[in-house]
Amino acid sequence: MRVRLSAESVHNELVQRIEEYSGQGLMACYQCGKCAAGCPVAFAMDMLPSQVIRYAQLGLVEPLLESKTIWLCAACQTCYTRCPKGIDLSRIMEALREIVMLEKGSHINYDALTSEEQADWPQQAFIGGFRKYSV
Amino acid sequence: MKRIGIFVCHCGNNIAGTLDIDRVVEAIREFPEVVYAIDYKYMCSDPGQQLIREHILEDQLDAVIVAACSPSMHETTFRRTAEAAGINPYQTEIANIREQASWVHQKQQEAATNKAIETIRTIVAKAHYNQSLMPFYLPLVKRSLVIGGGIAGMQAALDIADAGYPVVLVEKADRLGGRMAELSGLYLDSDAAADPLGQKIKAVTHHPNIQVITQAAITEVGGYVGNFTVQIEQRTASPADQDPAGELVPYSFDIGAIVVATGYDLYDKKNLGEYGGGRYPDVIDGLQLEEMLRPDGPTGGRIVRPSDGKVPKEMVWVQCAGSRDPELHKPYCSKVCCMYVAKQSMAYKQQVPDGQATVFYIDIRSQGKDYEEYVQRAMEEHDVLYIRGKASKVFQENGHVTVWGVDTLTGLPLEVEADLVVLATAIVPRADAQELGQRLRVGTDEHGFLSEAHPKLRPVESLTAGVFLAGAAHFPKDIPETVAQASGAASKVLSLFSQRQMVQEPTIAFVDPELCSGCGLCIPACPYDARSMHEWQHIAVVNTALCQGCGACAMVCPNKACRVRNLTQGQILSMMEAYL
Ligand SMILES: Cc1cc2nc3c(=O)[nH]c(=O)nc-3n(C[C@H](O)[C@H](O)[C@H](O)COP(=O)(O)OP(=O)(O)OC[C@H]3O[C@@H](n4cnc5c(N)ncnc54)[C@H](O)[C@@H]3O)c2cc1C
Ligand code: SF4
Ligand code: SF4
Ligand code: SF4
Ligand code: SF4
Ligand code: SF4
């Protein structure tokens, strides 16, 4: 499928929200890939961290909200400490998670989860939560 | 009888590491007329040269042979050394025992040593016949011609004129400024281009040492460095006149040095059929957009669609359009387009803040002071969307010019329904550059750009002595680089003009009038046009200024009438005899 770009599609509401929640300028990323090269969990991701930004630059946020990557991100900030353009990608990941949580209802009934489900539960749901409420 | 001294250099380990130097010195001491031979670590060092000078005096030498590296390294050095001790410089010879012996036979000491000895033996044979020569002095006309009145030509003219020498500046168009006059503003600083350009034009036209001839063409160039004769024809009618040819006014000048600064054209966008170049009115090239952006241009500085005059909401730039495409178009990078696309896209976003600027690129080449930061600004601060991938086609549909491309970073095929597409077309030489090159005896490369004498070390000189290159006529260049090269060319002209006369090496061809039969064979043999037939004596004559001493004429002469000084047939035969 050919993706149609336009002023509206590139600057859609979701893109604006990512920039607002994360405080990061998406267009500053020049796609060097250093973040993806050093990310400790990139091997398990379905979309590389640098590609997350690229999709967002193109206004294509839906595939990001569907991706496993944003949940696998450990919020370790390796990418941020190494990024030559000073982009805090972990905050962009966080922003995407927040969007999903806000869209789908943001609270989870922890007690209703079985212990197997809890073991499967992504770490960063907690870490992200801590980060979110402790900044 | 000559008194020859031979000085064998170790070149550190370069020579001594392979050759048996003691055996060399022992052997060459026995050669005829050799009165002294010695070796030393570095002959070209101060103590080495001192050794040569001392022994010239002590042993009353009248010829010196230095067995060392290639003559292209230090022939001049050692000729000066010997001259300082009173020996004619043309009595000094180099025997190359480094490049031709020690370096090429590194693992064969014995063979290499033998080869060195034999090489020196041949040079001794040559030295026997060497004559003391004096360089030729030729007159030097200290007026320069600059061809092309763009920024390159004007800068070169100003530099030469400021140094006090007269300049004739010939421009084909009816105004000065070249392409720079067609630009809206220059990248990095947003100053309108007209400003700095206007000052340059004023400086040129008011300069007492510069004669500007516009609407003119070079019709003939004769002569050689220091002594060119140039014919120029000027059209008097303005392009708007009924009779476009008008009257032709001829000029003739004696010229000492020439700077060629004829600039560039854009590759015709009609060649880019897949982008609809020339077919769709809303597909334009970079200079067309510059014209729109110019405050004094037809749209008063506003970007509008040529088809309906509307302000474009979606704009696309296609970089490398016809460049970096060895298969279908030009293989080289046109060097200026990455930067002017950043400039133009920012100008667009300033005019139409809610519009979308999309740039298709393969690489971004922003090599220059502050250039990278400038391109990053376009992305970061002006929201220009750069898509990594060469656009593949442009087609007209529903009042749009739709661009198909791909984002290779995500692998997604893309489409933009654009209102206006700008092709950053390749920079090519002027259509008549090759013809002018032939007239000036300056080579052009496969694309028609003028060729420099050496790609690294002589980038502003042509291979024809006295003809220098400046600006985009040589290769795509932006304005800072053009100005630097133009000043470089001017300084080459000035260093030529700072001599009192032209000095020519005496080791060139001469004709023995007793032997020449006037057969004329040597005339086409000369690659430098240095030979002609004497007007009434019917013998061949050599143009001292043009002859490079290559020896081609001597090879073809059936009567041995033509010889090269200090490299006569007799000398070559005696060298061969010595060797065999
Ligand atoms: C769209 C675009 C935007 C650009 N923007 C910038 C920018 O922002 N900043 C920047 O630094 N550079 C820019 N450039 C590059 C800039 O145009 C060149 O660096 C500069 O014009 C080169 O100057 P020049 O004198 O070598 O050649 P030209 O400007 O081409 O001048 C050559 C002159 O020689 C004359 N001439 C040609 N043939 C003959 C002949 N046979 N006899 C006599 N006269 C002759 C021509 O009429 C012309 O006046 C841009 C280029 C393009 C295409
Ligand atoms: S390291 Fe920074 S600039 Fe490079 S791709 Fe990642 S986010 Fe973009
Ligand atoms: S913060 Fe997330 S994306 Fe960045 S390196 Fe760590 S795990 Fe990878
Ligand atoms: S300067 Fe940029 S746009 Fe122009 S040919 Fe080179 S890479 Fe392509
Ligand atoms: S030596 Fe070479 S350059 Fe000189 S006249 Fe003979 S052929 Fe021409
Ligand atoms: S080839 Fe020899 S004989 Fe013939 S014109 Fe030339 S110099 Fe004279």
Tab-separated table of C-alpha atoms in Angstrom, chain B residues 104-466:
chain	number	residue	atom	x	y	z
B	104	VAL	CA	61.767	-1.774	-7.831
B	105	HIS	CA	64.298	-4.497	-6.967
B	106	GLN	CA	64.112	-4.488	-3.202
B	107	LYS	CA	64.908	-8.142	-2.673
B	108	GLN	CA	67.709	-8.391	-5.246
B	109	GLN	CA	70.723	-6.586	-3.888
B	110	GLU	CA	73.174	-7.732	-6.499
B	111	ALA	CA	71.022	-7.077	-9.542
B	112	ALA	CA	69.889	-3.741	-8.173
B	113	THR	CA	73.477	-2.713	-7.496
B	114	ASN	CA	74.488	-3.676	-11.028
B	115	LYS	CA	71.568	-1.721	-12.459
B	116	ALA	CA	72.534	1.359	-10.470
B	117	ILE	CA	76.117	1.158	-11.691
B	118	GLU	CA	74.998	0.817	-15.312
B	119	THR	CA	72.503	3.658	-14.939
B	120	ILE	CA	75.262	5.932	-13.693
B	121	ARG	CA	77.504	4.770	-16.542
B	122	THR	CA	74.936	5.991	-19.111
B	123	ILE	CA	74.618	9.325	-17.384
B	124	VAL	CA	78.384	9.747	-17.430
B	125	ALA	CA	78.260	9.150	-21.183
B	126	LYS	CA	75.541	11.776	-21.537
B	127	ALA	CA	77.369	14.272	-19.317
B	128	HIS	CA	80.362	14.087	-21.614
B	129	TYR	CA	78.392	15.847	-24.341
B	130	ASN	CA	76.362	18.237	-22.212
B	131	GLN	CA	76.709	21.863	-23.138
B	132	SER	CA	76.503	24.853	-20.882
B	133	LEU	CA	73.193	26.539	-21.657
B	134	MET	CA	71.467	29.778	-20.812
B	135	PRO	CA	67.713	30.044	-20.306
B	136	PHE	CA	65.738	32.011	-22.886
B	137	TYR	CA	64.068	35.256	-21.950
B	138	LEU	CA	60.828	36.114	-23.718
B	139	PRO	CA	58.731	39.255	-23.541
B	140	LEU	CA	55.741	39.200	-21.199
B	141	VAL	CA	52.574	41.203	-21.823
B	142	LYS	CA	51.197	42.190	-18.439
B	143	ARG	CA	47.547	42.449	-19.395
B	144	SER	CA	45.077	39.731	-18.640
B	145	LEU	CA	41.883	38.517	-20.277
B	146	VAL	CA	39.008	37.196	-18.194
B	147	ILE	CA	36.300	35.289	-20.067
B	148	GLY	CA	32.919	35.340	-18.314
B	149	GLY	CA	31.495	38.063	-16.090
B	150	GLY	CA	29.864	35.943	-13.374
B	151	ILE	CA	31.051	36.097	-9.799
B	152	ALA	CA	34.134	34.033	-10.729
B	153	GLY	CA	35.208	36.301	-13.571
B	154	MET	CA	34.499	39.498	-11.659
B	155	GLN	CA	36.456	38.351	-8.614
B	156	ALA	CA	39.464	37.344	-10.708
B	157	ALA	CA	39.307	40.622	-12.644
B	158	LEU	CA	39.148	42.702	-9.464
B	159	ASP	CA	42.073	40.901	-7.833
B	160	ILE	CA	44.275	41.349	-10.883
B	161	ALA	CA	43.188	44.940	-11.455
B	162	ASP	CA	43.711	45.844	-7.789
B	163	ALA	CA	47.297	44.683	-8.141
B	164	GLY	CA	47.739	47.293	-10.857
B	165	TYR	CA	47.476	45.323	-14.081
B	166	PRO	CA	44.991	45.973	-16.866
B	167	VAL	CA	42.196	43.446	-17.369
B	168	VAL	CA	39.871	42.896	-20.319
B	169	LEU	CA	36.652	41.255	-19.083
B	170	VAL	CA	34.605	39.688	-21.868
B	171	GLU	CA	30.993	38.737	-21.141
B	172	LYS	CA	28.616	37.024	-23.539
B	173	ALA	CA	25.410	38.451	-22.050
B	174	ASP	CA	24.386	42.099	-21.927
B	175	ARG	CA	25.037	42.387	-18.189
B	176	LEU	CA	27.506	41.257	-15.558
B	177	GLY	CA	26.681	38.919	-12.671
B	178	GLY	CA	26.108	35.570	-14.350
B	179	ARG	CA	23.876	33.127	-12.493
B	180	MET	CA	24.302	34.930	-9.201
B	181	ALA	CA	22.120	37.679	-10.648
B	182	GLU	CA	19.378	35.077	-11.076
B	183	LEU	CA	19.413	33.987	-7.419
B	184	SER	CA	16.998	35.197	-4.771
B	185	GLY	CA	19.274	35.064	-1.770
B	186	LEU	CA	22.300	33.131	-0.738
B	187	TYR	CA	22.327	30.307	1.709
B	188	LEU	CA	23.607	30.755	5.240
B	189	ASP	CA	22.785	34.429	5.288
B	190	SER	CA	19.440	35.510	4.006
B	191	ASP	CA	20.831	38.675	2.399
B	192	ALA	CA	19.281	39.180	-0.966
B	193	ALA	CA	21.838	38.126	-3.570
B	194	ALA	CA	21.525	41.454	-5.336
B	195	ASP	CA	23.260	43.260	-2.520
B	196	PRO	CA	26.802	41.860	-2.472
B	197	LEU	CA	26.530	41.273	-6.201
B	198	GLY	CA	25.593	44.877	-6.902
B	199	GLN	CA	28.682	46.023	-5.045
B	200	LYS	CA	30.920	43.724	-7.059
B	201	ILE	CA	29.415	44.847	-10.356
B	202	LYS	CA	29.911	48.468	-9.376
B	203	ALA	CA	33.509	47.840	-8.356
B	204	VAL	CA	34.211	46.130	-11.680
B	205	THR	CA	32.556	48.683	-13.914
B	206	HIS	CA	34.209	51.622	-12.154
B	207	HIS	CA	37.658	50.111	-11.907
B	208	PRO	CA	40.173	52.114	-13.916
B	209	ASN	CA	42.113	48.952	-14.775
B	210	ILE	CA	39.152	46.904	-16.024
B	211	GLN	CA	37.686	47.191	-19.495
B	212	VAL	CA	34.344	45.390	-19.642
B	213	ILE	CA	33.141	44.228	-23.047
B	214	THR	CA	29.617	42.793	-22.852
B	215	GLN	CA	27.652	40.995	-25.579
B	216	ALA	CA	30.960	39.776	-26.857
B	217	ALA	CA	32.609	36.556	-27.942
B	218	ILE	CA	36.203	35.371	-28.269
B	219	THR	CA	36.698	34.584	-31.936
B	220	GLU	CA	40.386	33.744	-32.067
B	221	VAL	CA	43.240	33.043	-29.694
B	222	GLY	CA	46.822	32.771	-30.922
B	223	GLY	CA	50.232	32.808	-29.297
B	224	TYR	CA	51.302	31.462	-25.959
B	225	VAL	CA	51.785	32.336	-22.332
B	226	GLY	CA	52.913	35.914	-21.933
B	227	ASN	CA	52.175	36.622	-25.580
B	228	PHE	CA	48.643	35.679	-26.547
B	229	THR	CA	46.837	37.600	-29.247
B	230	VAL	CA	43.085	37.572	-28.777
B	231	GLN	CA	40.345	38.637	-31.184
B	232	ILE	CA	36.991	39.631	-29.744
B	233	GLU	CA	33.719	40.514	-31.450
B	234	GLN	CA	31.069	42.627	-29.773
B	235	ARG	CA	27.449	42.851	-30.869
B	236	THR	CA	26.173	46.380	-30.570
B	237	ALA	CA	22.453	45.668	-30.807
B	238	SER	CA	20.680	44.870	-27.558
B	239	PRO	CA	18.807	41.553	-27.500
B	240	ALA	CA	15.530	43.490	-27.733
B	241	ASP	CA	16.460	45.094	-31.051
B	242	GLN	CA	14.891	44.030	-34.313
B	243	ASP	CA	18.111	42.862	-35.856
B	244	PRO	CA	19.590	40.599	-33.188
B	245	ALA	CA	22.955	40.413	-34.874
B	246	GLY	CA	23.387	44.175	-34.917
B	247	GLU	CA	26.726	45.522	-35.875
B	248	LEU	CA	29.832	43.556	-35.002
B	249	VAL	CA	32.686	45.522	-33.505
B	250	PRO	CA	36.044	43.760	-33.565
B	251	TYR	CA	38.690	44.148	-30.858
B	252	SER	CA	42.218	42.811	-30.762
B	253	PHE	CA	44.408	42.563	-27.651
B	254	ASP	CA	47.859	41.377	-26.700
B	255	ILE	CA	47.373	39.359	-23.558
B	256	GLY	CA	49.771	37.727	-21.117
B	257	ALA	CA	47.404	35.445	-19.181
B	258	ILE	CA	43.816	34.238	-19.487
B	259	VAL	CA	41.260	33.293	-16.828
B	260	VAL	CA	38.324	31.209	-18.086
B	261	ALA	CA	35.183	31.652	-15.969
B	262	THR	CA	32.270	30.756	-18.210
B	263	GLY	CA	30.135	29.103	-15.532
B	264	TYR	CA	27.346	26.569	-15.862
B	265	ASP	CA	23.957	25.704	-17.247
B	266	LEU	CA	21.278	23.513	-15.737
B	267	TYR	CA	20.708	20.096	-17.248
B	268	ASP	CA	17.573	20.481	-19.346
B	269	LYS	CA	14.647	19.166	-17.315
B	270	LYS	CA	13.153	17.800	-20.538
B	271	ASN	CA	15.734	15.018	-20.165
B	272	LEU	CA	13.914	13.918	-17.017
B	273	GLY	CA	10.801	12.489	-18.631
B	274	GLU	CA	9.842	10.399	-15.595
B	275	TYR	CA	9.416	13.625	-13.641
B	276	GLY	CA	7.392	15.299	-16.359
B	277	GLY	CA	10.174	17.871	-16.868
B	278	GLY	CA	9.175	20.289	-19.613
B	279	ARG	CA	5.725	18.639	-19.897
B	280	TYR	CA	3.997	19.815	-16.738
B	281	PRO	CA	3.990	23.540	-15.986
B	282	ASP	CA	4.062	22.850	-12.249
B	283	VAL	CA	7.307	20.915	-12.466
B	284	ILE	CA	10.074	23.520	-12.463
B	285	ASP	CA	13.833	23.644	-11.906
B	286	GLY	CA	15.859	25.333	-9.196
B	287	LEU	CA	16.572	28.525	-11.107
B	288	GLN	CA	12.875	28.943	-11.964
B	289	LEU	CA	12.081	28.886	-8.263
B	290	GLU	CA	14.913	31.341	-7.586
B	291	GLU	CA	13.306	33.691	-10.098
B	292	MET	CA	9.993	33.498	-8.228
B	293	LEU	CA	11.716	34.068	-4.909
B	294	ARG	CA	13.498	37.190	-6.131
B	295	PRO	CA	11.866	40.324	-4.768
B	296	ASP	CA	12.447	41.980	-8.160
B	297	GLY	CA	11.231	38.889	-10.027
B	298	PRO	CA	7.995	38.539	-12.013
B	299	THR	CA	5.979	37.346	-8.984
B	300	GLY	CA	7.467	39.902	-6.641
B	301	GLY	CA	9.113	37.220	-4.524
B	302	ARG	CA	6.009	35.040	-4.082
B	303	ILE	CA	5.948	31.320	-4.799
B	304	VAL	CA	2.984	30.490	-7.013
B	305	ARG	CA	1.990	27.645	-9.298
B	306	PRO	CA	2.842	28.525	-12.909
B	307	SER	CA	-0.351	26.784	-14.074
B	308	ASP	CA	-2.906	28.812	-12.123
B	309	GLY	CA	-1.029	31.322	-9.978
B	310	LYS	CA	-2.197	29.687	-6.734
B	311	VAL	CA	-0.040	29.423	-3.665
B	312	PRO	CA	1.168	25.798	-3.357
B	313	LYS	CA	0.100	24.023	-0.164
B	314	GLU	CA	2.175	20.948	-0.874
B	315	MET	CA	5.626	21.403	-2.282
B	316	VAL	CA	8.132	18.749	-3.222
B	317	TRP	CA	11.813	18.994	-4.103
B	318	VAL	CA	13.460	16.156	-5.991
B	319	GLN	CA	17.196	16.159	-5.290
B	320	CYS	CA	19.854	14.592	-7.541
B	321	ALA	CA	17.545	15.023	-10.558
B	322	GLY	CA	19.927	13.941	-13.303
B	323	SER	CA	22.943	13.897	-10.962
B	324	ARG	CA	24.570	10.805	-9.464
B	325	ASP	CA	22.953	8.744	-12.173
B	326	PRO	CA	25.724	7.105	-14.196
B	327	GLU	CA	23.313	4.956	-16.115
B	328	LEU	CA	20.947	7.537	-17.548
B	329	HIS	CA	22.287	11.010	-16.853
B	330	LYS	CA	25.347	12.496	-15.104
B	331	PRO	CA	27.457	10.393	-12.759
B	332	TYR	CA	28.751	13.241	-10.599
B	333	CYS	CA	27.260	15.091	-7.663
B	334	SER	CA	26.316	18.639	-8.607
B	335	LYS	CA	27.438	19.841	-5.216
B	336	VAL	CA	25.277	22.937	-4.748
B	337	CYS	CA	21.747	21.518	-4.852
B	338	CYS	CA	21.551	19.986	-1.353
B	339	MET	CA	22.283	23.415	0.040
B	340	TYR	CA	20.015	25.496	-2.168
B	341	VAL	CA	17.134	23.065	-1.638
B	342	ALA	CA	17.464	23.658	2.117
B	343	LYS	CA	17.478	27.395	1.409
B	344	GLN	CA	14.450	27.244	-0.873
B	345	SER	CA	12.418	24.962	1.385
B	346	MET	CA	12.985	27.297	4.336
B	347	ALA	CA	11.993	30.282	2.220
B	348	TYR	CA	8.812	28.424	1.271
B	349	LYS	CA	7.961	27.574	4.872
B	350	GLN	CA	8.438	31.191	5.812
B	351	GLN	CA	5.989	32.226	3.102
B	352	VAL	CA	3.498	29.423	3.666
B	353	PRO	CA	3.839	28.339	7.321
B	354	ASP	CA	1.004	25.819	7.124
B	355	GLY	CA	2.246	24.331	3.860
B	356	GLN	CA	4.106	21.066	3.640
B	357	ALA	CA	7.674	20.997	2.287
B	358	THR	CA	8.910	17.535	1.367
B	359	VAL	CA	12.385	16.803	0.021
B	360	PHE	CA	13.325	13.515	-1.616
B	361	TYR	CA	17.065	12.903	-1.277
B	362	ILE	CA	19.603	10.082	-1.504
B	363	ASP	CA	22.269	11.662	0.687
B	364	ILE	CA	22.584	15.123	2.031
B	365	ARG	CA	25.875	16.724	1.178
B	366	SER	CA	26.485	19.773	3.252
B	367	GLN	CA	30.223	20.178	3.387
B	368	GLY	CA	31.215	23.642	4.352
B	369	LYS	CA	31.464	25.907	7.300
B	370	ASP	CA	28.046	25.999	8.999
B	371	TYR	CA	26.441	24.085	6.110
B	372	GLU	CA	25.364	21.004	8.079
B	373	GLU	CA	23.851	23.141	10.810
B	374	TYR	CA	21.934	25.032	8.125
B	375	VAL	CA	20.366	21.876	6.679
B	376	GLN	CA	19.523	20.614	10.161
B	377	ARG	CA	17.755	23.904	10.785
B	378	ALA	CA	15.516	23.302	7.793
B	379	MET	CA	14.376	20.031	9.360
B	380	GLU	CA	14.290	20.986	12.993
B	381	GLU	CA	13.073	24.548	12.977
B	382	HIS	CA	11.205	24.750	9.698
B	383	ASP	CA	9.648	21.311	9.703
B	384	VAL	CA	10.882	20.384	6.261
B	385	LEU	CA	10.300	16.663	5.808
B	386	TYR	CA	13.287	14.917	4.265
B	387	ILE	CA	12.499	11.553	2.717
B	388	ARG	CA	15.411	9.255	2.087
B	389	GLY	CA	14.766	7.846	-1.343
B	390	LYS	CA	14.968	9.144	-4.883
B	391	ALA	CA	11.575	10.030	-6.294
B	392	SER	CA	10.639	7.673	-9.048
B	393	LYS	CA	7.984	9.505	-11.011
B	394	VAL	CA	5.787	12.555	-11.187
B	395	PHE	CA	2.424	12.582	-12.928
B	396	GLN	CA	-0.382	15.056	-13.367
B	397	GLU	CA	-3.727	14.147	-11.818
B	398	ASN	CA	-6.714	16.150	-10.548
B	399	GLY	CA	-4.847	19.420	-10.738
B	400	HIS	CA	-1.901	18.036	-8.789
B	401	VAL	CA	1.540	16.890	-9.716
B	402	THR	CA	1.744	13.655	-7.797
B	403	VAL	CA	5.146	12.375	-6.741
B	404	TRP	CA	5.887	8.738	-6.128
B	405	GLY	CA	8.784	7.857	-3.890
B	406	VAL	CA	9.818	5.517	-1.151
B	407	ASP	CA	11.082	6.036	2.356
B	408	THR	CA	13.948	3.576	2.485
B	409	LEU	CA	14.217	4.072	6.248
B	410	THR	CA	10.866	2.405	6.832
B	411	GLY	CA	10.545	0.649	3.514
B	412	LEU	CA	7.233	2.366	2.838
B	413	PRO	CA	6.254	3.464	-0.666
B	414	LEU	CA	4.987	7.036	-0.533
B	415	GLU	CA	2.928	9.422	-2.593
B	416	VAL	CA	2.549	13.180	-2.339
B	417	GLU	CA	-0.168	15.030	-4.224
B	418	ALA	CA	1.942	18.105	-4.740
B	419	ASP	CA	0.975	21.506	-6.055
B	420	LEU	CA	4.472	22.371	-7.204
B	421	VAL	CA	7.525	20.185	-7.781
B	422	VAL	CA	11.067	21.536	-7.999
B	423	LEU	CA	13.674	19.392	-9.712
B	424	ALA	CA	17.190	20.060	-8.435
B	425	THR	CA	18.619	19.349	-11.867
B	426	ALA	CA	22.277	18.613	-12.513
B	427	ILE	CA	24.782	21.386	-13.115
B	428	VAL	CA	26.353	21.086	-16.564
B	429	PRO	CA	28.903	23.190	-18.465
B	430	ARG	CA	27.822	25.879	-20.917
B	431	ALA	CA	26.911	24.486	-24.314
B	432	ASP	CA	29.836	26.254	-26.005
B	433	ALA	CA	32.444	25.395	-23.343
B	434	GLN	CA	34.056	22.684	-25.413
B	435	GLU	CA	34.403	24.928	-28.430
B	436	LEU	CA	35.941	27.689	-26.338
B	437	GLY	CA	38.229	25.105	-24.742
B	438	GLN	CA	39.499	24.083	-28.157
B	439	ARG	CA	40.109	27.669	-29.106
B	440	LEU	CA	42.189	28.121	-25.942
B	441	ARG	CA	43.844	24.693	-26.259
B	442	VAL	CA	42.392	23.781	-22.858
B	443	GLY	CA	41.066	20.261	-22.474
B	444	THR	CA	37.584	19.398	-21.283
B	445	ASP	CA	36.518	16.281	-19.427
B	446	GLU	CA	33.909	13.811	-20.655
B	447	HIS	CA	31.135	16.104	-19.430
B	448	GLY	CA	32.531	19.267	-20.976
B	449	PHE	CA	33.939	20.857	-17.825
B	450	LEU	CA	37.365	22.457	-18.314
B	451	SER	CA	40.188	20.222	-17.105
B	452	GLU	CA	42.660	21.313	-14.476
B	453	ALA	CA	46.383	20.543	-14.738
B	454	HIS	CA	46.381	18.297	-11.682
B	455	PRO	CA	43.304	17.283	-9.687
B	456	LYS	CA	44.987	17.806	-6.335
B	457	LEU	CA	48.008	20.016	-6.679
B	458	ARG	CA	47.168	22.317	-9.586
B	459	PRO	CA	43.431	22.883	-9.386
B	460	VAL	CA	43.335	26.394	-10.871
B	461	GLU	CA	45.714	25.917	-13.775
B	462	SER	CA	44.903	24.366	-17.114
B	463	LEU	CA	47.462	22.250	-18.920
B	464	THR	CA	48.104	25.175	-21.250
B	465	ALA	CA	50.591	27.531	-19.671
B	466	GLY	CA	49.072	30.938	-18.984
